[in-house]
Amino acid sequence: QVQLVESGGDLVQPGGSLRLSCAASGSRLSITTMGWYRQAPGKQRELVAAITRGGSTNYADSVKGRFTISRDNAKNTLYLQMNSLKPEDTAVYYCRILAPYDAWGQGTQVTISS
């Protein structure tokens, strides 16, 4: 049974930075594609960024130029570097394995407020 554990969520001021991590364990298959999603109160969960095993990435327009997704395949760990944070980035951030199967982490809270 695969397990995804996110960490790094915190309360930061606008303009600040955070780095989220997601450690995957228990996978019997090579993880192909992983991503970060977020869900703000009263809104639907949305894709923030995704990355393939080979390093190809895609980002939501709202985070392009501010967030960077990366991964360490040897450690099965996914990262999200978030810079120039805005109050509208406040949400629960979830790690997800998109391929070769679907799995979600439990989420980590990111709050941007002065």
mmCIF file of N, CA and C in Angstrom:
data_model
loop_
_atom_site.group_PDB
_atom_site.id
_atom_site.type_symbol
_atom_site.label_atom_id
_atom_site.label_comp_id
_atom_site.label_asym_id
_atom_site.label_seq_id
_atom_site.Cartn_x
_atom_site.Cartn_y
_atom_site.Cartn_z
ATOM 1 N N GLN A 1 0.841 -1.186 0.000
ATOM 2 C CA GLN A 1 0.000 0.000 0.000
ATOM 3 C C GLN A 1 0.883 1.246 0.000
ATOM 4 N N VAL A 2 0.733 2.062 -1.033
ATOM 5 C CA VAL A 2 1.569 3.253 -1.136
ATOM 6 C C VAL A 2 1.106 4.290 -0.116
ATOM 7 N N GLN A 3 2.047 5.017 0.412
ATOM 8 C CA GLN A 3 1.743 6.081 1.362
ATOM 9 C C GLN A 3 2.441 7.353 0.929
ATOM 10 N N LEU A 4 1.711 8.468 0.949
ATOM 11 C CA LEU A 4 2.265 9.773 0.614
ATOM 12 C C LEU A 4 2.151 10.662 1.847
ATOM 13 N N VAL A 5 3.268 11.237 2.239
ATOM 14 C CA VAL A 5 3.280 12.082 3.431
ATOM 15 C C VAL A 5 3.832 13.450 3.064
ATOM 16 N N GLU A 6 2.965 14.462 3.154
ATOM 17 C CA GLU A 6 3.383 15.829 2.862
ATOM 18 C C GLU A 6 3.891 16.518 4.121
ATOM 19 N N SER A 7 4.755 17.488 3.913
ATOM 20 C CA SER A 7 5.239 18.306 5.011
ATOM 21 C C SER A 7 5.642 19.670 4.460
ATOM 22 N N GLY A 8 5.803 20.626 5.362
ATOM 23 C CA GLY A 8 6.294 21.939 4.970
ATOM 24 C C GLY A 8 5.262 23.044 4.998
ATOM 25 N N GLY A 9 4.000 22.696 5.174
ATOM 26 C CA GLY A 9 2.973 23.731 5.243
ATOM 27 C C GLY A 9 3.163 24.602 6.470
ATOM 28 N N ASP A 10 2.776 25.881 6.322
ATOM 29 C CA ASP A 10 3.000 26.814 7.432
ATOM 30 C C ASP A 10 2.197 28.088 7.188
ATOM 31 N N LEU A 11 2.274 28.982 8.145
ATOM 32 C CA LEU A 11 1.704 30.322 8.019
ATOM 33 C C LEU A 11 2.843 31.274 7.680
ATOM 34 N N VAL A 12 2.738 31.953 6.539
ATOM 35 C CA VAL A 12 3.775 32.907 6.137
ATOM 36 C C VAL A 12 3.112 34.199 5.653
ATOM 37 N N GLN A 13 3.897 35.255 5.652
ATOM 38 C CA GLN A 13 3.394 36.537 5.193
ATOM 39 C C GLN A 13 3.411 36.619 3.673
ATOM 40 N N PRO A 14 2.564 37.440 3.114
ATOM 41 C CA PRO A 14 2.606 37.650 1.658
ATOM 42 C C PRO A 14 4.006 38.042 1.214
ATOM 43 N N GLY A 15 4.400 37.479 0.079
ATOM 44 C CA GLY A 15 5.743 37.719 -0.437
ATOM 45 C C GLY A 15 6.768 36.722 0.048
ATOM 46 N N GLY A 16 6.387 35.897 0.992
ATOM 47 C CA GLY A 16 7.300 34.914 1.546
ATOM 48 C C GLY A 16 7.421 33.662 0.697
ATOM 49 N N SER A 17 8.175 32.714 1.218
ATOM 50 C CA SER A 17 8.438 31.464 0.501
ATOM 51 C C SER A 17 8.202 30.266 1.413
ATOM 52 N N LEU A 18 7.880 29.159 0.781
ATOM 53 C CA LEU A 18 7.752 27.880 1.466
ATOM 54 C C LEU A 18 8.206 26.781 0.536
ATOM 55 N N ARG A 19 8.660 25.702 1.130
ATOM 56 C CA ARG A 19 9.002 24.515 0.352
ATOM 57 C C ARG A 19 8.237 23.333 0.925
ATOM 58 N N LEU A 20 7.396 22.748 0.088
ATOM 59 C CA LEU A 20 6.655 21.564 0.469
ATOM 60 C C LEU A 20 7.403 20.322 0.012
ATOM 61 N N SER A 21 7.266 19.264 0.802
ATOM 62 C CA SER A 21 7.851 17.976 0.445
ATOM 63 C C SER A 21 6.789 16.902 0.532
ATOM 64 N N CYS A 22 6.959 15.859 -0.268
ATOM 65 C CA CYS A 22 6.052 14.723 -0.245
ATOM 66 C C CYS A 22 6.884 13.464 -0.416
ATOM 67 N N ALA A 23 6.888 12.641 0.603
ATOM 68 C CA ALA A 23 7.649 11.395 0.563
ATOM 69 C C ALA A 23 6.700 10.244 0.260
ATOM 70 N N ALA A 24 7.015 9.490 -0.789
ATOM 71 C CA ALA A 24 6.217 8.337 -1.181
ATOM 72 C C ALA A 24 6.926 7.066 -0.739
ATOM 73 N N SER A 25 6.151 6.158 -0.172
ATOM 74 C CA SER A 25 6.729 4.886 0.255
ATOM 75 C C SER A 25 5.751 3.769 -0.063
ATOM 76 N N GLY A 26 6.293 2.581 -0.190
ATOM 77 C CA GLY A 26 5.465 1.399 -0.394
ATOM 78 C C GLY A 26 5.054 1.121 -1.823
ATOM 79 N N SER A 27 5.590 1.879 -2.780
ATOM 80 C CA SER A 27 5.208 1.653 -4.163
ATOM 81 C C SER A 27 5.987 0.491 -4.745
ATOM 82 N N ARG A 28 5.284 -0.441 -5.369
ATOM 83 C CA ARG A 28 5.929 -1.586 -6.011
ATOM 84 C C ARG A 28 6.271 -1.279 -7.464
ATOM 85 N N LEU A 29 5.715 -0.193 -7.975
ATOM 86 C CA LEU A 29 5.975 0.214 -9.349
ATOM 87 C C LEU A 29 6.737 1.527 -9.359
ATOM 88 N N SER A 30 7.450 1.746 -10.429
ATOM 89 C CA SER A 30 8.147 3.012 -10.598
ATOM 90 C C SER A 30 7.112 4.120 -10.786
ATOM 91 N N ILE A 31 7.217 5.170 -9.996
ATOM 92 C CA ILE A 31 6.252 6.260 -10.081
ATOM 93 C C ILE A 31 6.575 7.130 -11.281
ATOM 94 N N THR A 32 5.607 7.266 -12.164
ATOM 95 C CA THR A 32 5.842 7.989 -13.401
ATOM 96 C C THR A 32 5.571 9.480 -13.248
ATOM 97 N N THR A 33 4.349 9.807 -12.882
ATOM 98 C CA THR A 33 3.953 11.208 -12.817
ATOM 99 C C THR A 33 3.411 11.534 -11.428
ATOM 100 N N MET A 34 3.871 12.661 -10.905
ATOM 101 C CA MET A 34 3.405 13.144 -9.616
ATOM 102 C C MET A 34 2.984 14.604 -9.742
ATOM 103 N N GLY A 35 2.178 15.029 -8.800
ATOM 104 C CA GLY A 35 1.733 16.416 -8.869
ATOM 105 C C GLY A 35 1.328 16.964 -7.529
ATOM 106 N N TRP A 36 1.200 18.272 -7.495
ATOM 107 C CA TRP A 36 0.670 18.990 -6.353
ATOM 108 C C TRP A 36 -0.684 19.580 -6.741
ATOM 109 N N TYR A 37 -1.632 19.405 -5.856
ATOM 110 C CA TYR A 37 -2.950 19.995 -6.004
ATOM 111 C C TYR A 37 -3.206 20.854 -4.776
ATOM 112 N N ARG A 38 -4.202 21.714 -4.878
ATOM 113 C CA ARG A 38 -4.584 22.500 -3.711
ATOM 114 C C ARG A 38 -6.082 22.713 -3.694
ATOM 115 N N GLN A 39 -6.589 22.901 -2.492
ATOM 116 C CA GLN A 39 -8.008 23.163 -2.326
ATOM 117 C C GLN A 39 -8.193 24.255 -1.292
ATOM 118 N N ALA A 40 -8.727 25.369 -1.751
ATOM 119 C CA ALA A 40 -9.032 26.483 -0.858
ATOM 120 C C ALA A 40 -10.452 26.309 -0.318
ATOM 121 N N PRO A 41 -10.751 26.930 0.800
ATOM 122 C CA PRO A 41 -12.101 26.803 1.375
ATOM 123 C C PRO A 41 -13.176 27.228 0.379
ATOM 124 N N GLY A 42 -14.163 26.366 0.193
ATOM 125 C CA GLY A 42 -15.275 26.678 -0.695
ATOM 126 C C GLY A 42 -14.973 26.537 -2.173
ATOM 127 N N LYS A 43 -13.787 26.045 -2.497
ATOM 128 C CA LYS A 43 -13.411 25.904 -3.909
ATOM 129 C C LYS A 43 -13.084 24.457 -4.226
ATOM 130 N N GLN A 44 -13.078 24.160 -5.516
ATOM 131 C CA GLN A 44 -12.723 22.818 -5.950
ATOM 132 C C GLN A 44 -11.214 22.606 -5.887
ATOM 133 N N ARG A 45 -10.828 21.375 -5.738
ATOM 134 C CA ARG A 45 -9.410 21.040 -5.761
ATOM 135 C C ARG A 45 -8.885 21.277 -7.177
ATOM 136 N N GLU A 46 -7.701 21.877 -7.257
ATOM 137 C CA GLU A 46 -7.138 22.205 -8.560
ATOM 138 C C GLU A 46 -5.683 21.770 -8.654
ATOM 139 N N LEU A 47 -5.274 21.504 -9.877
ATOM 140 C CA LEU A 47 -3.880 21.161 -10.130
ATOM 141 C C LEU A 47 -3.015 22.414 -9.985
ATOM 142 N N VAL A 48 -1.934 22.270 -9.257
ATOM 143 C CA VAL A 48 -0.954 23.348 -9.130
ATOM 144 C C VAL A 48 0.199 23.111 -10.104
ATOM 145 N N ALA A 49 0.757 21.903 -10.051
ATOM 146 C CA ALA A 49 1.885 21.576 -10.918
ATOM 147 C C ALA A 49 2.044 20.066 -10.959
ATOM 148 N N ALA A 50 2.628 19.577 -12.048
ATOM 149 C CA ALA A 50 2.874 18.150 -12.194
ATOM 150 C C ALA A 50 4.230 17.948 -12.840
ATOM 151 N N ILE A 51 4.800 16.773 -12.614
ATOM 152 C CA ILE A 51 6.123 16.479 -13.146
ATOM 153 C C ILE A 51 6.222 14.997 -13.463
ATOM 154 N N THR A 52 6.826 14.690 -14.609
ATOM 155 C CA THR A 52 7.046 13.305 -14.980
ATOM 156 C C THR A 52 8.361 12.810 -14.394
ATOM 157 N N ARG A 53 8.566 11.525 -14.510
ATOM 158 C CA ARG A 53 9.806 10.953 -14.000
ATOM 159 C C ARG A 53 11.019 11.545 -14.729
ATOM 160 N N GLY A 54 10.812 11.894 -15.980
ATOM 161 C CA GLY A 54 11.889 12.466 -16.770
ATOM 162 C C GLY A 54 12.108 13.951 -16.548
ATOM 163 N N GLY A 55 11.208 14.569 -15.778
ATOM 164 C CA GLY A 55 11.402 15.968 -15.436
ATOM 165 C C GLY A 55 10.557 16.959 -16.211
ATOM 166 N N SER A 56 9.680 16.479 -17.070
ATOM 167 C CA SER A 56 8.786 17.394 -17.771
ATOM 168 C C SER A 56 7.753 17.926 -16.787
ATOM 169 N N THR A 57 7.500 19.225 -16.883
ATOM 170 C CA THR A 57 6.615 19.868 -15.909
ATOM 171 C C THR A 57 5.487 20.641 -16.585
ATOM 172 N N ASN A 58 4.429 20.847 -15.841
ATOM 173 C CA ASN A 58 3.411 21.798 -16.250
ATOM 174 C C ASN A 58 2.839 22.446 -14.996
ATOM 175 N N TYR A 59 2.420 23.701 -15.174
ATOM 176 C CA TYR A 59 1.978 24.516 -14.058
ATOM 177 C C TYR A 59 0.635 25.171 -14.350
ATOM 178 N N ALA A 60 -0.102 25.406 -13.290
ATOM 179 C CA ALA A 60 -1.284 26.252 -13.417
ATOM 180 C C ALA A 60 -0.821 27.668 -13.740
ATOM 181 N N ASP A 61 -1.598 28.361 -14.535
ATOM 182 C CA ASP A 61 -1.220 29.725 -14.919
ATOM 183 C C ASP A 61 -1.015 30.615 -13.696
ATOM 184 N N SER A 62 -1.781 30.373 -12.656
ATOM 185 C CA SER A 62 -1.738 31.234 -11.479
ATOM 186 C C SER A 62 -0.436 31.133 -10.695
ATOM 187 N N VAL A 63 0.358 30.084 -10.947
ATOM 188 C CA VAL A 63 1.595 29.906 -10.185
ATOM 189 C C VAL A 63 2.839 29.954 -11.053
ATOM 190 N N LYS A 64 2.670 30.057 -12.347
ATOM 191 C CA LYS A 64 3.826 30.091 -13.245
ATOM 192 C C LYS A 64 4.752 31.248 -12.889
ATOM 193 N N GLY A 65 6.030 30.939 -12.823
ATOM 194 C CA GLY A 65 7.016 31.959 -12.492
ATOM 195 C C GLY A 65 7.231 32.142 -11.008
ATOM 196 N N ARG A 66 6.354 31.561 -10.198
ATOM 197 C CA ARG A 66 6.489 31.691 -8.735
ATOM 198 C C ARG A 66 6.779 30.349 -8.061
ATOM 199 N N PHE A 67 6.193 29.275 -8.586
ATOM 200 C CA PHE A 67 6.344 27.947 -7.991
ATOM 201 C C PHE A 67 7.227 27.090 -8.890
ATOM 202 N N THR A 68 7.966 26.198 -8.267
ATOM 203 C CA THR A 68 8.797 25.247 -8.998
ATOM 204 C C THR A 68 8.600 23.864 -8.418
ATOM 205 N N ILE A 69 8.205 22.938 -9.280
ATOM 206 C CA ILE A 69 8.046 21.546 -8.861
ATOM 207 C C ILE A 69 9.298 20.778 -9.230
ATOM 208 N N SER A 70 9.702 19.875 -8.355
ATOM 209 C CA SER A 70 10.871 19.042 -8.634
ATOM 210 C C SER A 70 10.694 17.715 -7.909
ATOM 211 N N ARG A 71 11.558 16.769 -8.228
ATOM 212 C CA ARG A 71 11.461 15.460 -7.581
ATOM 213 C C ARG A 71 12.833 14.818 -7.502
ATOM 214 N N ASP A 72 12.976 13.957 -6.522
ATOM 215 C CA ASP A 72 14.169 13.136 -6.366
ATOM 216 C C ASP A 72 13.707 11.703 -6.571
ATOM 217 N N ASN A 73 13.970 11.162 -7.734
ATOM 218 C CA ASN A 73 13.462 9.826 -8.054
ATOM 219 C C ASN A 73 14.075 8.753 -7.146
ATOM 220 N N ALA A 74 15.310 8.933 -6.780
ATOM 221 C CA ALA A 74 15.972 7.942 -5.927
ATOM 222 C C ALA A 74 15.326 7.869 -4.550
ATOM 223 N N LYS A 75 14.821 9.017 -4.100
ATOM 224 C CA LYS A 75 14.190 9.077 -2.781
ATOM 225 C C LYS A 75 12.671 9.014 -2.858
ATOM 226 N N ASN A 76 12.126 8.951 -4.072
ATOM 227 C CA ASN A 76 10.670 8.975 -4.243
ATOM 228 C C ASN A 76 10.057 10.155 -3.496
ATOM 229 N N THR A 77 10.676 11.295 -3.659
ATOM 230 C CA THR A 77 10.225 12.495 -2.958
ATOM 231 C C THR A 77 9.927 13.607 -3.954
ATOM 232 N N LEU A 78 8.826 14.266 -3.712
ATOM 233 C CA LEU A 78 8.365 15.356 -4.552
ATOM 234 C C LEU A 78 8.470 16.656 -3.764
ATOM 235 N N TYR A 79 8.798 17.733 -4.472
ATOM 236 C CA TYR A 79 8.952 19.031 -3.812
ATOM 237 C C TYR A 79 8.136 20.104 -4.544
ATOM 238 N N LEU A 80 7.801 21.137 -3.814
ATOM 239 C CA LEU A 80 7.198 22.312 -4.418
ATOM 240 C C LEU A 80 7.793 23.543 -3.745
ATOM 241 N N GLN A 81 8.618 24.261 -4.474
ATOM 242 C CA GLN A 81 9.172 25.514 -3.988
ATOM 243 C C GLN A 81 8.215 26.630 -4.359
ATOM 244 N N MET A 82 7.740 27.335 -3.358
ATOM 245 C CA MET A 82 6.749 28.381 -3.579
ATOM 246 C C MET A 82 7.331 29.721 -3.158
ATOM 247 N N ASN A 83 7.451 30.624 -4.106
ATOM 248 C CA ASN A 83 7.984 31.956 -3.841
ATOM 249 C C ASN A 83 6.928 33.015 -4.133
ATOM 250 N N SER A 84 7.185 34.202 -3.650
ATOM 251 C CA SER A 84 6.267 35.335 -3.877
ATOM 252 C C SER A 84 4.826 34.947 -3.560
ATOM 253 N N LEU A 85 4.649 34.375 -2.410
ATOM 254 C CA LEU A 85 3.336 33.849 -2.037
ATOM 255 C C LEU A 85 2.314 34.961 -1.847
ATOM 256 N N LYS A 86 1.090 34.642 -2.227
ATOM 257 C CA LYS A 86 -0.018 35.586 -2.154
ATOM 258 C C LYS A 86 -1.118 35.024 -1.257
ATOM 259 N N PRO A 87 -1.953 35.881 -0.715
ATOM 260 C CA PRO A 87 -3.056 35.366 0.112
ATOM 261 C C PRO A 87 -3.919 34.344 -0.631
ATOM 262 N N GLU A 88 -4.062 34.509 -1.925
ATOM 263 C CA GLU A 88 -4.880 33.565 -2.704
ATOM 264 C C GLU A 88 -4.230 32.208 -2.879
ATOM 265 N N ASP A 89 -2.993 32.059 -2.438
ATOM 266 C CA ASP A 89 -2.345 30.745 -2.437
ATOM 267 C C ASP A 89 -2.732 29.930 -1.204
ATOM 268 N N THR A 90 -3.459 30.540 -0.289
ATOM 269 C CA THR A 90 -3.886 29.840 0.914
ATOM 270 C C THR A 90 -4.784 28.662 0.550
ATOM 271 N N ALA A 91 -4.408 27.484 1.019
ATOM 272 C CA ALA A 91 -5.147 26.266 0.685
ATOM 273 C C ALA A 91 -4.506 25.089 1.402
ATOM 274 N N VAL A 92 -5.195 23.967 1.337
ATOM 275 C CA VAL A 92 -4.568 22.706 1.706
ATOM 276 C C VAL A 92 -3.926 22.159 0.440
ATOM 277 N N TYR A 93 -2.651 21.843 0.529
ATOM 278 C CA TYR A 93 -1.892 21.339 -0.617
ATOM 279 C C TYR A 93 -1.748 19.827 -0.495
ATOM 280 N N TYR A 94 -2.078 19.153 -1.596
ATOM 281 C CA TYR A 94 -2.062 17.704 -1.625
ATOM 282 C C TYR A 94 -1.048 17.204 -2.643
ATOM 283 N N CYS A 95 -0.358 16.161 -2.270
ATOM 284 C CA CYS A 95 0.523 15.450 -3.172
ATOM 285 C C CYS A 95 -0.282 14.321 -3.822
ATOM 286 N N ARG A 96 -0.006 14.078 -5.088
ATOM 287 C CA ARG A 96 -0.743 13.028 -5.793
ATOM 288 C C ARG A 96 0.190 12.264 -6.728
ATOM 289 N N ILE A 97 0.025 10.957 -6.764
ATOM 290 C CA ILE A 97 0.621 10.122 -7.793
ATOM 291 C C ILE A 97 -0.429 9.974 -8.883
ATOM 292 N N LEU A 98 -0.098 10.425 -10.102
ATOM 293 C CA LEU A 98 -1.041 10.351 -11.203
ATOM 294 C C LEU A 98 -0.845 9.105 -12.054
ATOM 295 N N ALA A 99 0.357 8.607 -12.110
ATOM 296 C CA ALA A 99 0.660 7.425 -12.907
ATOM 297 C C ALA A 99 1.855 6.701 -12.300
ATOM 298 N N PRO A 100 1.841 5.382 -12.278
ATOM 299 C CA PRO A 100 0.976 4.463 -13.015
ATOM 300 C C PRO A 100 -0.329 4.128 -12.306
ATOM 301 N N TYR A 101 -0.604 4.742 -11.171
ATOM 302 C CA TYR A 101 -1.857 4.549 -10.454
ATOM 303 C C TYR A 101 -2.183 5.860 -9.770
ATOM 304 N N ASP A 102 -3.313 5.895 -9.117
ATOM 305 C CA ASP A 102 -3.782 7.128 -8.485
ATOM 306 C C ASP A 102 -3.699 6.993 -6.970
ATOM 307 N N ALA A 103 -3.025 7.960 -6.346
ATOM 308 C CA ALA A 103 -2.921 7.951 -4.891
ATOM 309 C C ALA A 103 -2.755 9.385 -4.404
ATOM 310 N N TRP A 104 -3.317 9.673 -3.227
ATOM 311 C CA TRP A 104 -3.293 11.012 -2.664
ATOM 312 C C TRP A 104 -2.661 11.000 -1.272
ATOM 313 N N GLY A 105 -2.025 12.108 -0.942
ATOM 314 C CA GLY A 105 -1.577 12.325 0.416
ATOM 315 C C GLY A 105 -2.697 12.937 1.237
ATOM 316 N N GLN A 106 -2.387 13.192 2.507
ATOM 317 C CA GLN A 106 -3.415 13.687 3.422
ATOM 318 C C GLN A 106 -3.523 15.200 3.412
ATOM 319 N N GLY A 107 -2.550 15.881 2.825
ATOM 320 C CA GLY A 107 -2.595 17.331 2.696
ATOM 321 C C GLY A 107 -1.813 18.053 3.770
ATOM 322 N N THR A 108 -1.362 19.251 3.421
ATOM 323 C CA THR A 108 -0.670 20.113 4.364
ATOM 324 C C THR A 108 -1.192 21.540 4.174
ATOM 325 N N GLN A 109 -1.440 22.221 5.276
ATOM 326 C CA GLN A 109 -2.067 23.545 5.218
ATOM 327 C C GLN A 109 -1.034 24.624 4.943
ATOM 328 N N VAL A 110 -1.328 25.440 3.961
ATOM 329 C CA VAL A 110 -0.517 26.618 3.653
ATOM 330 C C VAL A 110 -1.410 27.843 3.829
ATOM 331 N N THR A 111 -0.984 28.750 4.687
ATOM 332 C CA THR A 111 -1.757 29.960 4.946
ATOM 333 C C THR A 111 -0.875 31.168 4.710
ATOM 334 N N ILE A 112 -1.350 32.053 3.852
ATOM 335 C CA ILE A 112 -0.615 33.268 3.532
ATOM 336 C C ILE A 112 -1.402 34.452 4.095
ATOM 337 N N SER A 113 -0.837 35.071 5.092
ATOM 338 C CA SER A 113 -1.551 36.153 5.765
ATOM 339 C C SER A 113 -0.570 37.022 6.512
ATOM 340 N N SER A 114 -0.891 38.325 6.574
ATOM 341 C CA SER A 114 -0.072 39.245 7.352
ATOM 342 C C SER A 114 -0.630 39.388 8.765
#
